Amino acid sequence: MSGEMNDITEAPLLVAARGGRPSRTPVWFMRQAGRSLPEYRKLREGTAMLDACLDPELVCEITLQPVRRHDVDGAILFSDIVVPLKAAGVDLDIVPGTGPVVAEPVATRADVDRLPELHEEQVRPVVEAIRLLNAELGDVPLIGFAGAPFTLASYLVEGGPSKHHERTKALMHGDPGLWHALLDKLAGITAEFLRVQVAAGVKVVQLFDSWAGALSERDYREFVLPHSTRVLGGITGVPRIHFGVGTSELLPAMREAGADVVGVDWRTPLDVAVGRLEAAAPHLPKPVVQGNLDPALLFAGLPALEREVERIKREGEAAAGHIFNLGHGVLPDTDPDVITRAVELVHRTG
């Protein structure tokens, strides 16, 4: 890493994202910045999660930690999907061991009307963090991100994390007009948060629709796709990655939303995912995919890890470009040395 602002168009992550064959298979991990690292836990001691996400120096240091330690090919901005909601003025907090908890869940038209818009000055600390990072990262691309409208809506409607999303689905089907008004509001917040990050200098963005896998394809197309399309359609000049968990049935629709790179969780082999994407849109260029090692396999010992990494790299060859990643985030108890070893295995050629 250097203090120079380099031309990084040939960085392996960006070459793969464009559908090219880079010098090595690029790899980064969702949740690489954070709880698995002892240096992170030490740095975060006594600072609440949302306060940390809005402290530029802290964001910069936490984002850099896994790049230094693991030699990953991308730095994911340390943040949280609820940061733009909090910054805009929604009363919520991240409760340790639970996740985002909303003080007043959204249930009525008045609740939706009360939701604020996001303005750039409210996320000024994030802009400052991106500026600091670009001065430090050299030729490692910085990945910005946001939560997709559906996933944000599920937190707002349920009041926090949910197993079955029953309130969310009840609102979606019971009052479609109110549902679309809510997602329209959230698409505005998300689009602005990503626009600000791109303007500040992130080189890639990832839109996390973490919980979209709870939906059927029909419901996704009717209630979610138009809003995610609006968000991704507002981003120009950088590759757009789109990811959700349990979204095997939704991959073609998620690509349609405007993804340049389709994130695939561990349930679907990458070559199978590529086949589905090609069959659904034969007129489009060969798809680019990201994924998809099961995060639990970082606990399985090196022989198993090596086998799985090789398999995923082979399956990824079916795509125009492949960015290696996990099929979801790094689990908190993961041994950081195993993450480093996984990166070495991905980078190994032959």
PDB file of C-alpha atoms in Angstrom, residues 166-292:
ATOM      1  CA  GLU A 166     -43.890 -12.202   8.453  1.00  0.00           C
ATOM      2  CA  ARG A 167     -44.670  -8.507   9.058  1.00  0.00           C
ATOM      3  CA  THR A 168     -42.708  -7.555   5.950  1.00  0.00           C
ATOM      4  CA  LYS A 169     -44.545 -10.018   3.724  1.00  0.00           C
ATOM      5  CA  ALA A 170     -47.890  -9.127   5.300  1.00  0.00           C
ATOM      6  CA  LEU A 171     -47.360  -5.449   4.481  1.00  0.00           C
ATOM      7  CA  MET A 172     -46.086  -6.245   0.986  1.00  0.00           C
ATOM      8  CA  HIS A 173     -49.146  -8.312   0.062  1.00  0.00           C
ATOM      9  CA  GLY A 174     -51.713  -6.632   2.314  1.00  0.00           C
ATOM     10  CA  ASP A 175     -50.996  -3.042   1.272  1.00  0.00           C
ATOM     11  CA  PRO A 176     -48.934  -2.989  -1.942  1.00  0.00           C
ATOM     12  CA  GLY A 177     -49.370   0.790  -2.328  1.00  0.00           C
ATOM     13  CA  LEU A 178     -47.850   1.447   1.090  1.00  0.00           C
ATOM     14  CA  TRP A 179     -45.112  -1.117   0.417  1.00  0.00           C
ATOM     15  CA  HIS A 180     -44.036   0.581  -2.824  1.00  0.00           C
ATOM     16  CA  ALA A 181     -44.119   3.995  -1.140  1.00  0.00           C
ATOM     17  CA  LEU A 182     -41.787   2.648   1.573  1.00  0.00           C
ATOM     18  CA  LEU A 183     -39.366   1.090  -0.925  1.00  0.00           C
ATOM     19  CA  ASP A 184     -39.426   4.229  -3.034  1.00  0.00           C
ATOM     20  CA  LYS A 185     -38.304   6.226   0.017  1.00  0.00           C
ATOM     21  CA  LEU A 186     -35.576   3.682   0.822  1.00  0.00           C
ATOM     22  CA  ALA A 187     -34.376   3.505  -2.787  1.00  0.00           C
ATOM     23  CA  GLY A 188     -33.851   7.276  -2.616  1.00  0.00           C
ATOM     24  CA  ILE A 189     -31.751   6.973   0.563  1.00  0.00           C
ATOM     25  CA  THR A 190     -29.710   4.046  -0.797  1.00  0.00           C
ATOM     26  CA  ALA A 191     -29.116   5.647  -4.190  1.00  0.00           C
ATOM     27  CA  GLU A 192     -27.892   8.847  -2.555  1.00  0.00           C
ATOM     28  CA  PHE A 193     -25.587   6.962  -0.151  1.00  0.00           C
ATOM     29  CA  LEU A 194     -23.992   5.081  -3.059  1.00  0.00           C
ATOM     30  CA  ARG A 195     -23.789   8.209  -5.229  1.00  0.00           C
ATOM     31  CA  VAL A 196     -21.892   9.978  -2.448  1.00  0.00           C
ATOM     32  CA  GLN A 197     -19.469   7.054  -2.075  1.00  0.00           C
ATOM     33  CA  VAL A 198     -18.763   6.903  -5.813  1.00  0.00           C
ATOM     34  CA  ALA A 199     -18.253  10.679  -5.984  1.00  0.00           C
ATOM     35  CA  ALA A 200     -15.837  10.391  -3.037  1.00  0.00           C
ATOM     36  CA  GLY A 201     -13.767   7.793  -4.880  1.00  0.00           C
ATOM     37  CA  VAL A 202     -14.810   4.179  -4.206  1.00  0.00           C
ATOM     38  CA  LYS A 203     -13.853   1.994  -7.180  1.00  0.00           C
ATOM     39  CA  VAL A 204     -16.588  -0.664  -6.884  1.00  0.00           C
ATOM     40  CA  VAL A 205     -19.949  -0.822  -5.111  1.00  0.00           C
ATOM     41  CA  GLN A 206     -21.835  -3.763  -3.659  1.00  0.00           C
ATOM     42  CA  LEU A 207     -25.567  -3.651  -3.047  1.00  0.00           C
ATOM     43  CA  PHE A 208     -26.459  -6.101  -0.262  1.00  0.00           C
ATOM     44  CA  ASP A 209     -29.971  -7.490  -0.484  1.00  0.00           C
ATOM     45  CA  SER A 210     -29.129  -9.799   2.388  1.00  0.00           C
ATOM     46  CA  TRP A 211     -32.652 -11.104   3.029  1.00  0.00           C
ATOM     47  CA  ALA A 212     -34.127 -11.143  -0.506  1.00  0.00           C
ATOM     48  CA  GLY A 213     -33.761 -14.931  -0.485  1.00  0.00           C
ATOM     49  CA  ALA A 214     -36.857 -15.024   1.751  1.00  0.00           C
ATOM     50  CA  LEU A 215     -38.956 -14.199  -1.339  1.00  0.00           C
ATOM     51  CA  SER A 216     -40.269 -16.149  -4.314  1.00  0.00           C
ATOM     52  CA  GLU A 217     -39.100 -14.985  -7.719  1.00  0.00           C
ATOM     53  CA  ARG A 218     -42.600 -13.723  -8.522  1.00  0.00           C
ATOM     54  CA  ASP A 219     -42.729 -11.590  -5.373  1.00  0.00           C
ATOM     55  CA  TYR A 220     -39.172 -10.363  -5.929  1.00  0.00           C
ATOM     56  CA  ARG A 221     -40.005  -9.204  -9.466  1.00  0.00           C
ATOM     57  CA  GLU A 222     -43.186  -7.425  -8.389  1.00  0.00           C
ATOM     58  CA  PHE A 223     -42.202  -5.905  -5.045  1.00  0.00           C
ATOM     59  CA  VAL A 224     -38.411  -5.511  -5.094  1.00  0.00           C
ATOM     60  CA  LEU A 225     -36.884  -5.488  -8.573  1.00  0.00           C
ATOM     61  CA  PRO A 226     -38.150  -2.024  -9.655  1.00  0.00           C
ATOM     62  CA  HIS A 227     -36.606  -0.390  -6.570  1.00  0.00           C
ATOM     63  CA  SER A 228     -33.241  -2.180  -6.755  1.00  0.00           C
ATOM     64  CA  THR A 229     -33.148  -1.321 -10.472  1.00  0.00           C
ATOM     65  CA  ARG A 230     -33.571   2.342  -9.604  1.00  0.00           C
ATOM     66  CA  VAL A 231     -30.680   2.170  -7.126  1.00  0.00           C
ATOM     67  CA  LEU A 232     -28.253   0.325  -9.410  1.00  0.00           C
ATOM     68  CA  GLY A 233     -29.328   2.361 -12.439  1.00  0.00           C
ATOM     69  CA  GLY A 234     -28.218   5.534 -10.678  1.00  0.00           C
ATOM     70  CA  ILE A 235     -24.594   4.343 -10.438  1.00  0.00           C
ATOM     71  CA  THR A 236     -22.220   4.973 -13.294  1.00  0.00           C
ATOM     72  CA  GLY A 237     -18.516   4.603 -13.825  1.00  0.00           C
ATOM     73  CA  VAL A 238     -17.806   1.777 -11.368  1.00  0.00           C
ATOM     74  CA  PRO A 239     -18.663  -1.955 -11.380  1.00  0.00           C
ATOM     75  CA  ARG A 240     -21.833  -2.873  -9.478  1.00  0.00           C
ATOM     76  CA  ILE A 241     -21.938  -6.107  -7.457  1.00  0.00           C
ATOM     77  CA  HIS A 242     -25.314  -7.374  -6.236  1.00  0.00           C
ATOM     78  CA  PHE A 243     -25.537 -10.003  -3.497  1.00  0.00           C
ATOM     79  CA  GLY A 244     -28.090 -11.752  -1.323  1.00  0.00           C
ATOM     80  CA  VAL A 245     -28.253 -14.915   0.796  1.00  0.00           C
ATOM     81  CA  GLY A 246     -30.355 -17.872  -0.358  1.00  0.00           C
ATOM     82  CA  THR A 247     -31.001 -16.190  -3.695  1.00  0.00           C
ATOM     83  CA  SER A 248     -30.402 -19.189  -6.017  1.00  0.00           C
ATOM     84  CA  GLU A 249     -33.870 -18.737  -7.561  1.00  0.00           C
ATOM     85  CA  LEU A 250     -33.426 -14.976  -7.905  1.00  0.00           C
ATOM     86  CA  LEU A 251     -30.003 -14.725  -9.587  1.00  0.00           C
ATOM     87  CA  PRO A 252     -31.273 -13.852 -13.107  1.00  0.00           C
ATOM     88  CA  ALA A 253     -33.680 -11.250 -11.691  1.00  0.00           C
ATOM     89  CA  MET A 254     -30.915  -9.759  -9.521  1.00  0.00           C
ATOM     90  CA  ARG A 255     -28.720  -9.444 -12.605  1.00  0.00           C
ATOM     91  CA  GLU A 256     -31.606  -7.725 -14.415  1.00  0.00           C
ATOM     92  CA  ALA A 257     -31.681  -5.130 -11.637  1.00  0.00           C
ATOM     93  CA  GLY A 258     -28.403  -3.797 -13.045  1.00  0.00           C
ATOM     94  CA  ALA A 259     -25.633  -5.972 -11.598  1.00  0.00           C
ATOM     95  CA  ASP A 260     -22.332  -6.134 -13.468  1.00  0.00           C
ATOM     96  CA  VAL A 261     -21.229  -8.844 -11.027  1.00  0.00           C
ATOM     97  CA  VAL A 262     -23.651 -11.342  -9.477  1.00  0.00           C
ATOM     98  CA  GLY A 263     -22.773 -12.468  -5.942  1.00  0.00           C
ATOM     99  CA  VAL A 264     -23.587 -16.133  -5.344  1.00  0.00           C
ATOM    100  CA  ASP A 265     -23.928 -17.746  -1.920  1.00  0.00           C
ATOM    101  CA  TRP A 266     -22.508 -21.221  -1.184  1.00  0.00           C
ATOM    102  CA  ARG A 267     -25.714 -23.131  -1.982  1.00  0.00           C
ATOM    103  CA  THR A 268     -25.282 -22.876  -5.762  1.00  0.00           C
ATOM    104  CA  PRO A 269     -22.057 -23.937  -7.532  1.00  0.00           C
ATOM    105  CA  LEU A 270     -20.672 -21.059  -9.617  1.00  0.00           C
ATOM    106  CA  ASP A 271     -20.821 -22.981 -12.915  1.00  0.00           C
ATOM    107  CA  VAL A 272     -24.495 -23.786 -12.239  1.00  0.00           C
ATOM    108  CA  ALA A 273     -25.158 -20.118 -11.431  1.00  0.00           C
ATOM    109  CA  VAL A 274     -23.437 -19.056 -14.665  1.00  0.00           C
ATOM    110  CA  GLY A 275     -25.557 -21.547 -16.625  1.00  0.00           C
ATOM    111  CA  ARG A 276     -28.751 -20.121 -15.119  1.00  0.00           C
ATOM    112  CA  LEU A 277     -27.700 -16.553 -15.821  1.00  0.00           C
ATOM    113  CA  GLU A 278     -26.798 -17.382 -19.432  1.00  0.00           C
ATOM    114  CA  ALA A 279     -30.020 -19.311 -20.060  1.00  0.00           C
ATOM    115  CA  ALA A 280     -32.087 -16.421 -18.683  1.00  0.00           C
ATOM    116  CA  ALA A 281     -30.357 -13.768 -20.816  1.00  0.00           C
ATOM    117  CA  PRO A 282     -28.611 -15.342 -23.842  1.00  0.00           C
ATOM    118  CA  HIS A 283     -28.417 -11.894 -25.521  1.00  0.00           C
ATOM    119  CA  LEU A 284     -26.211 -10.459 -22.747  1.00  0.00           C
ATOM    120  CA  PRO A 285     -22.432 -10.879 -22.463  1.00  0.00           C
ATOM    121  CA  LYS A 286     -21.165 -13.854 -20.441  1.00  0.00           C
ATOM    122  CA  PRO A 287     -21.869 -13.162 -16.757  1.00  0.00           C
ATOM    123  CA  VAL A 288     -19.337 -12.200 -14.096  1.00  0.00           C
ATOM    124  CA  VAL A 289     -19.761 -13.841 -10.682  1.00  0.00           C
ATOM    125  CA  GLN A 290     -18.485 -13.420  -7.149  1.00  0.00           C
ATOM    126  CA  GLY A 291     -18.240 -16.129  -4.498  1.00  0.00           C
ATOM    127  CA  ASN A 292     -18.745 -18.575  -2.997  1.00  0.00           C
TER     128      ASN A 292
END
